[in-house]
Short mmCIF file of C-alpha atoms in Angstrom, two decimals:
data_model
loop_
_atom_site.label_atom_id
_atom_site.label_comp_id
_atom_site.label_asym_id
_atom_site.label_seq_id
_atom_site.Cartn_x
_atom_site.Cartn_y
_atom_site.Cartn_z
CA UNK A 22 0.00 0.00 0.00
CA UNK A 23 2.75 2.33 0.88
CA UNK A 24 4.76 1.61 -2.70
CA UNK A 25 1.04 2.31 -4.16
CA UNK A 26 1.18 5.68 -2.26
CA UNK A 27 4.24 6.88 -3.38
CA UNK A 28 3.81 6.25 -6.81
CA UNK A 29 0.52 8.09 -6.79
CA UNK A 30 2.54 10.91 -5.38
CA UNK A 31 5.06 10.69 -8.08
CA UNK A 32 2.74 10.55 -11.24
CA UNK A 33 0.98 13.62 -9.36
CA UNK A 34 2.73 16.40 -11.25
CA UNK A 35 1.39 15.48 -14.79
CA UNK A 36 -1.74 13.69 -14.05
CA UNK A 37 -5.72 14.49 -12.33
CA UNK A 38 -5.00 14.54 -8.89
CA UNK A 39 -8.83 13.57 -8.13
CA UNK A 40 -8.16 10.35 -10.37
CA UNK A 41 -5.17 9.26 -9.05
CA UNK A 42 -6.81 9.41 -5.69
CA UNK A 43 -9.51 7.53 -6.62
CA UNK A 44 -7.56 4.78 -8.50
CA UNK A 45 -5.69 4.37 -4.97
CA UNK A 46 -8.84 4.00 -3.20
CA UNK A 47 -10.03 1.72 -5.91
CA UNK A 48 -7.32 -0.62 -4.73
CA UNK A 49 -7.11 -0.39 -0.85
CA UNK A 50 -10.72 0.35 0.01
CA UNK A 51 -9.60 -0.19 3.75
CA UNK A 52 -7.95 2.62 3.89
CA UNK A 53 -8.57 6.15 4.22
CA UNK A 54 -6.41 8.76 2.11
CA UNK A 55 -6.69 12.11 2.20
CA UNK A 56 -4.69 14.61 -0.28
CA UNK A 57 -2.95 17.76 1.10
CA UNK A 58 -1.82 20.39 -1.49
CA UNK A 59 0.10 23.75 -0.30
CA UNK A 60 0.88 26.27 -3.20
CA UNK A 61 3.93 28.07 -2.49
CA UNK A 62 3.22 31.67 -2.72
CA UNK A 63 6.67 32.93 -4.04
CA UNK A 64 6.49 30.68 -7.25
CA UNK A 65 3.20 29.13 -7.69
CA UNK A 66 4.58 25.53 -6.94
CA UNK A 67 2.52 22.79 -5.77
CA UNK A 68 3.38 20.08 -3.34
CA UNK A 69 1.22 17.18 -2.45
CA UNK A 70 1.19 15.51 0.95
CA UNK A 71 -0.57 11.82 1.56
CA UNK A 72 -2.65 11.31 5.20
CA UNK A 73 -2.99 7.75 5.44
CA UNK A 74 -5.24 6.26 8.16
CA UNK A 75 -6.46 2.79 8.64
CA UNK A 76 -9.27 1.81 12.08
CA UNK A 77 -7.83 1.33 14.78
CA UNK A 78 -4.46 2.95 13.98
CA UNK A 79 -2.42 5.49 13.52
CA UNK A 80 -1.92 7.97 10.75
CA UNK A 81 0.70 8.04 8.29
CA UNK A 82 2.19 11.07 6.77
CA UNK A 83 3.82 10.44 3.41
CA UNK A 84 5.82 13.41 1.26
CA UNK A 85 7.73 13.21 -1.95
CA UNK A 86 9.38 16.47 -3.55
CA UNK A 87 10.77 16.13 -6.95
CA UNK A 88 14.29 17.23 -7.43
CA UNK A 89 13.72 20.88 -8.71
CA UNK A 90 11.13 21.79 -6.07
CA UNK A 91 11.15 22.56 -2.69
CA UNK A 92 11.02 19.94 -0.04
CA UNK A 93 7.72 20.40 2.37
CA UNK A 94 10.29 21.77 6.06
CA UNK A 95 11.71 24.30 4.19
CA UNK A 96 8.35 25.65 2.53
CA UNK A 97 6.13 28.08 4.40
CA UNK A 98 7.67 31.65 3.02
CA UNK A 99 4.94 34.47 3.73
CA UNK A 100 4.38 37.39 1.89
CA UNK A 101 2.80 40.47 4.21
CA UNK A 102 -0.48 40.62 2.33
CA UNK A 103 -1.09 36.78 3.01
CA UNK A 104 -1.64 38.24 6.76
CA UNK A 105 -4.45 40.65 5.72
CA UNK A 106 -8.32 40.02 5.55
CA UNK A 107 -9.49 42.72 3.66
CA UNK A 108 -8.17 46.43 3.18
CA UNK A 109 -10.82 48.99 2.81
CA UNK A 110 -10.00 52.42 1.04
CA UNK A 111 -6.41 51.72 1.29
CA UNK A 112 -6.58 50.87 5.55
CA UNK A 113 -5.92 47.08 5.55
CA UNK A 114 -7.05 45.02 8.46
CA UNK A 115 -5.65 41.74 9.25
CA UNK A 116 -6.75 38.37 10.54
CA UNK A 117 -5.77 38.84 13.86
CA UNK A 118 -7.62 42.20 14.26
CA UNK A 119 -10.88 40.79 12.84
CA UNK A 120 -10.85 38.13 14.42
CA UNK A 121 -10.07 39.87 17.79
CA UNK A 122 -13.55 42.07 17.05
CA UNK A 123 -15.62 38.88 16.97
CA UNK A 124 -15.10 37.83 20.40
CA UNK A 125 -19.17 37.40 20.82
CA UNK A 126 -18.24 34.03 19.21
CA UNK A 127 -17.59 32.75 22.81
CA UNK A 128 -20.54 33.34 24.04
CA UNK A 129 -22.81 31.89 20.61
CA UNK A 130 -22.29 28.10 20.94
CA UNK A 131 -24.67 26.97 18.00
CA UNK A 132 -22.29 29.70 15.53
CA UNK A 133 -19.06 28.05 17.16
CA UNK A 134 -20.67 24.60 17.05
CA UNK A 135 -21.55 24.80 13.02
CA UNK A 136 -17.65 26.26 12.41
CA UNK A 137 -16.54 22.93 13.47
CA UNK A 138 -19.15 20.64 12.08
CA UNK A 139 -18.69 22.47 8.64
CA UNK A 140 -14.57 21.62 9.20
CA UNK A 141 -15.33 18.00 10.66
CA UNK A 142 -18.01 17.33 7.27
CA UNK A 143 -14.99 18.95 4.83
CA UNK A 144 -12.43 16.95 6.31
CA UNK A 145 -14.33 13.73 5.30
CA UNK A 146 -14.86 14.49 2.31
CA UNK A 147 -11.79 14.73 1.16
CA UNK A 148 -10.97 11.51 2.36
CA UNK A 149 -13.85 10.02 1.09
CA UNK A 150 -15.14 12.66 -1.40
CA UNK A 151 -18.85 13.12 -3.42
CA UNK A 152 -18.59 13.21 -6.63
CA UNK A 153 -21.92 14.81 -8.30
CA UNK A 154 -23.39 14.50 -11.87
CA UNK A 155 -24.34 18.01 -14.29
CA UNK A 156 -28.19 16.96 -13.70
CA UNK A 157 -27.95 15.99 -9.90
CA UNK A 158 -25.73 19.79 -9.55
CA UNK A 159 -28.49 21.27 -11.45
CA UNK A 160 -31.48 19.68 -9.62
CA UNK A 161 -29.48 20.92 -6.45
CA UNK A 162 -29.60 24.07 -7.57
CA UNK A 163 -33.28 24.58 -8.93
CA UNK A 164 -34.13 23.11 -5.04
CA UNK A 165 -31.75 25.76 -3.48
CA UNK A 166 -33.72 28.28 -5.37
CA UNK A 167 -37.21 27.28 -4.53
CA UNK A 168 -35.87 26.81 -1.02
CA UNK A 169 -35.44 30.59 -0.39
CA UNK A 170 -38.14 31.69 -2.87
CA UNK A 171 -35.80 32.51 -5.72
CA UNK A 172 -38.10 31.41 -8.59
CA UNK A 173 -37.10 34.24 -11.12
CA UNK A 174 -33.52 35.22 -12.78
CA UNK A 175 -34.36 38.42 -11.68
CA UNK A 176 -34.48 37.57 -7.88
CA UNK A 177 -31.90 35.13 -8.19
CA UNK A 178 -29.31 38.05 -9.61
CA UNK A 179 -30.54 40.31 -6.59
CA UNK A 180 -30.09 37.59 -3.68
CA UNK A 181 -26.25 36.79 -4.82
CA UNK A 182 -25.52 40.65 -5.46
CA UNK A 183 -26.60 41.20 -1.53
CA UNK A 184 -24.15 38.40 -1.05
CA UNK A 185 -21.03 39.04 -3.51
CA UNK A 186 -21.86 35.57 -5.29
CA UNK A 187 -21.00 34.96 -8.97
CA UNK A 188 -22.51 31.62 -10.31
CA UNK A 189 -19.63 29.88 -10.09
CA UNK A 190 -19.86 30.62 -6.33
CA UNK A 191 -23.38 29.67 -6.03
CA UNK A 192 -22.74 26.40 -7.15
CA UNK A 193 -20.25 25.46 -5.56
CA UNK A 194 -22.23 26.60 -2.13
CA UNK A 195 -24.87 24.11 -3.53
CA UNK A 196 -22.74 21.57 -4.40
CA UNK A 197 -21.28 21.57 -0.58
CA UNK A 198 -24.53 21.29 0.65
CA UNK A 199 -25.41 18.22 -1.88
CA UNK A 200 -22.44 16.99 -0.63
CA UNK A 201 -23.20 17.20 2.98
CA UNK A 202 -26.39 15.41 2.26
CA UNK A 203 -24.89 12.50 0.45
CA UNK A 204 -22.80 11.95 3.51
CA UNK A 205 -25.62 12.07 5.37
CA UNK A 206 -27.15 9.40 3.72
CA UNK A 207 -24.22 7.32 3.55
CA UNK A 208 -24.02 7.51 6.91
CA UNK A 209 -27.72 6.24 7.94
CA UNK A 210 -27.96 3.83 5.22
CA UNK A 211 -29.36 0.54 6.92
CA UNK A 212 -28.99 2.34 10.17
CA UNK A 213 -32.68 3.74 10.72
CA UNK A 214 -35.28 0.70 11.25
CA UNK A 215 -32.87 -0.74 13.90
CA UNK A 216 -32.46 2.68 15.68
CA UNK A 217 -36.02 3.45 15.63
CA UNK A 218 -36.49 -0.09 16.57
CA UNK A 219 -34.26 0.47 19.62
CA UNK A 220 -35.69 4.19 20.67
CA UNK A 221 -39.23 4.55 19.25
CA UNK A 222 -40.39 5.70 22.34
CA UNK A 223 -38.35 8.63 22.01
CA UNK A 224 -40.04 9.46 18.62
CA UNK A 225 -43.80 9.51 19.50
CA UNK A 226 -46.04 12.36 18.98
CA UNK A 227 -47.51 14.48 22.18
CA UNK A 228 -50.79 16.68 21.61
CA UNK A 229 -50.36 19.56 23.93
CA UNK A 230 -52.33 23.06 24.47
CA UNK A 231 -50.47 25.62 24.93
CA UNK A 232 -51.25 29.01 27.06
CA UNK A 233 -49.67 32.37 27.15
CA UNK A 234 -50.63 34.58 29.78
CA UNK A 235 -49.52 38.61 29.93
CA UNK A 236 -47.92 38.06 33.44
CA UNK A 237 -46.62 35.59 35.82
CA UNK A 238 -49.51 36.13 38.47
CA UNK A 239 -52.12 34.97 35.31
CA UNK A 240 -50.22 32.09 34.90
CA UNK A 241 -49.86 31.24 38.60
CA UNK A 242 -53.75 31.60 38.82
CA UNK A 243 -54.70 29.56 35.72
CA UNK A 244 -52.50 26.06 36.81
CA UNK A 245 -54.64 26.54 40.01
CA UNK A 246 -58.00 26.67 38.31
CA UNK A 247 -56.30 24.05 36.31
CA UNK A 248 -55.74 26.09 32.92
CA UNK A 249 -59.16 27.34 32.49
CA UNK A 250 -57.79 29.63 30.70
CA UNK A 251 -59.61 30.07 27.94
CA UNK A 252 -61.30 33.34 29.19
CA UNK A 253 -58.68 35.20 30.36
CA UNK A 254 -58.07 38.71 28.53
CA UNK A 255 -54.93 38.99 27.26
CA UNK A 256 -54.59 34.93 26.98
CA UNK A 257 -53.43 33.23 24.02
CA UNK A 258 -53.82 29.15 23.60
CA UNK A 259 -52.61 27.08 20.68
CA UNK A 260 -53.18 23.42 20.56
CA UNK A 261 -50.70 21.63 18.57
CA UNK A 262 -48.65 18.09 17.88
CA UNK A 263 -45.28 17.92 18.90
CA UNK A 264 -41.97 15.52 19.07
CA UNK A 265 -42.34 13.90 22.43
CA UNK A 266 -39.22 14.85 23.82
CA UNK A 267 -40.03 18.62 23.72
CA UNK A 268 -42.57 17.49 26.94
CA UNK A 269 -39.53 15.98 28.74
CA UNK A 270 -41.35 13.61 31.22
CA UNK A 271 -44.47 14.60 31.41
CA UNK A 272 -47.55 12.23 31.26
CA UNK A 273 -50.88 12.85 29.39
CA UNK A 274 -52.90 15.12 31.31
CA UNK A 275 -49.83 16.49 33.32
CA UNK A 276 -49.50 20.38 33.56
CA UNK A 277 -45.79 22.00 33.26
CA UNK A 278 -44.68 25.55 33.18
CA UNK A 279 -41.78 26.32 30.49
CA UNK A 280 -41.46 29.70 31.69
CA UNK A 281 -42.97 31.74 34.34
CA UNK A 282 -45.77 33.30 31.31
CA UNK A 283 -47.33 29.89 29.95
CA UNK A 284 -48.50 26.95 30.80
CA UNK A 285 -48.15 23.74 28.88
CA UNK A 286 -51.02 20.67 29.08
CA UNK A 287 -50.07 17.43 27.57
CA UNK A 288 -53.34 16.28 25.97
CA UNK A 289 -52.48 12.96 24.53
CA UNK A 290 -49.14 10.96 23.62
CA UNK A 291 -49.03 8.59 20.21
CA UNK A 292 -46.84 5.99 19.57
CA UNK A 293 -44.18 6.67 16.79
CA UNK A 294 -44.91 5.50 13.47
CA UNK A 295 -41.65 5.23 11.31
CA UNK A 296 -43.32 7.99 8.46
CA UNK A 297 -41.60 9.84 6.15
CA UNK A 298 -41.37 12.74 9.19
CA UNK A 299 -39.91 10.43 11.58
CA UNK A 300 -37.73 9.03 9.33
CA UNK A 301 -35.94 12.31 8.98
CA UNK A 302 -35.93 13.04 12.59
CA UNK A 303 -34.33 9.25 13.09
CA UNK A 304 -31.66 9.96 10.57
CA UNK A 305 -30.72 13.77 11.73
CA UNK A 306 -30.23 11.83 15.40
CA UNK A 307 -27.82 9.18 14.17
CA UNK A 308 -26.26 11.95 12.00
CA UNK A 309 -25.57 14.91 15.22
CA UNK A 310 -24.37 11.22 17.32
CA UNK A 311 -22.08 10.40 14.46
CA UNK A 312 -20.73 14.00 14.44
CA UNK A 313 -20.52 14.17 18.53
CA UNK A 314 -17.88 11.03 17.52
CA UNK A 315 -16.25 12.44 15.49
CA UNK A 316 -15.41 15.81 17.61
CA UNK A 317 -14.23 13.59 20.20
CA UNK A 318 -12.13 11.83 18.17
CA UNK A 319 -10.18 15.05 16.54
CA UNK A 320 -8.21 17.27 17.93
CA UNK A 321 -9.65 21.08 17.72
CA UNK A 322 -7.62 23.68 18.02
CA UNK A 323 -8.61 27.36 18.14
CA UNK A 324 -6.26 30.24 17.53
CA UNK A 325 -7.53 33.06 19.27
CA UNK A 326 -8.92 34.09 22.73
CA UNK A 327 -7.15 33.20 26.43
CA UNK A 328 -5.95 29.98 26.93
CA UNK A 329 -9.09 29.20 29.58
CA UNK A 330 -11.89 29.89 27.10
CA UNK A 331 -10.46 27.52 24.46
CA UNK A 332 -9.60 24.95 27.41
CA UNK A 333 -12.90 24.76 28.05
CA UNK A 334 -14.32 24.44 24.81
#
């Protein structure tokens, strides 16, 4: 496998890199590869770098330089602009400063928590990459569009304008996403009926009414008259189905307070039935467990803020 390797590396320079990768997969589908490329800056060289893993052990790093390049230690000359994010009527502003401004990021665990899913999802595929068709890119597209109500070229143009999109860029942002998906499903496959099988309690349906009162002392009141509610001024009650574990433990007929201005009743609970619905729900939980795996598993490093905030994240 390793003599494989470094010929791949070797025929690199005048061949598809995608190709050869796959041709080296073809042949050791136990093992995962992953293709590093650094440009150098000061004359547009490339050098290739081989991650090897296989389950359960280690990972090997494999480099080969041709004689007229640059061997990978001695690479890593930076010009001054490469430290700049953007420079606005002449005043550039670096990385570091920007990223100093966005220190709000500590505090915003979903935005911090999608940063390194979105790094996790990239690093596997391009070890074990998506490759999509014209039609399937296209299909992804018109869907992307319909999505967010962009159903005219004129709409379209306005929505990437606001965002400083060409169409290039716009496809590739679908094609990540279409990519995301397939490793989605690649994950689940076979995966659902036995999960659901295993947790379909946690999947039923609960019927609940739901009150909103204009202060705390309404509230109070109505879970003593046992949320006759209904007549209150200024009350508001929706009756609606939910996932079961937005009740937490609550029984039907059981009265809970999610915050000190409503009331909750839990009018019925329904078994799960494995439905299209449920189906997705089942397959977005074994997705977010496989991810929670996978940011044990890696080592996350993050280069700004005091060492005690990225400690304890």
């Amino acid at each position: 496998m390793l003599s494989d390797a470094l010929d791949t590396l070797r025929d690199l320079a005048g061949s598809d890199p995608g190709e050869a990768l796959r041709t080296l997969r073809e042949r050791h589908p136990d093992v995962r590869f992953r293709l590093l490329r650094q440009r150098e800056e000061y004359d547009d060289s490339l050098h290739y770098d081989l991650l090897i893993k296989r389950a359960g052990e280690g990972t090997i790093s494999l480099s080969w330089c041709p004689e007229s390049a640059l061997p990978w230690p001695l690479r890593g000359v930076h010009r001054a602009s490469e430290l700049l994010l953007l420079r606005i009527d002449g005043v550039g502003v670096t990385v570091a400063e920007a990223v100093a401004r966005l220190d709000f990021l500590w505090d915003e665990a979903r935005l911090m928590d999608r940063i390194v899913t979105a790094a996790l999802l990239q690093a596997e595929l391009e070890e074990s990459p998506v490759e999509l068709t014209d039609d399937e890119l296209q299909e992804a597209v018109d869907a992307f569009r319909r999505a967010r109500g962009l159903l005219t070229v004129e709409r379209t143009r306005e929505w990437m304008d606001q965002r400083c999109l060409t169409e290039v860029d716009l496809r590739e942002l679908v094609a990540g996403e279409a990519a995301v998906a397939r490793v989605r499903e690649r994950v689940t496959a076979g995966r659902v009926e036995p999960y659901f099988a295993e947790n379909r309690a946690e999947f039923g349906t609960a019927r609940i009414a739901s009150w909103g009162f204009p202060d705390a002392e309404s509230a109070r009141q109505a879970e003593l008259d046992d949320c006759d509610a209904e007549l209150m001024p200024g009350t508001r009650l929706v009756i609606e189905d939910v996932p079961v574990a937005e009740i937490g433990r609550a029984k039907a007929g059981e009265v809970f307070a999610p915050t000190p201005r409503s009331l909750v009743k839990v009018i019925s609970i329904s078994d799960a039935v494995l439905d299209a619905g449920t189906r997705r729900r089942v397959e977005q939980r074994i997705f977010e467990e496989w991810l929670a795996e996978r940011r044990l598993a890696a080592k996350i490093e993050w280069f700004w803020g005091t060492t005690a905030r990225t400690g304890s994240l």
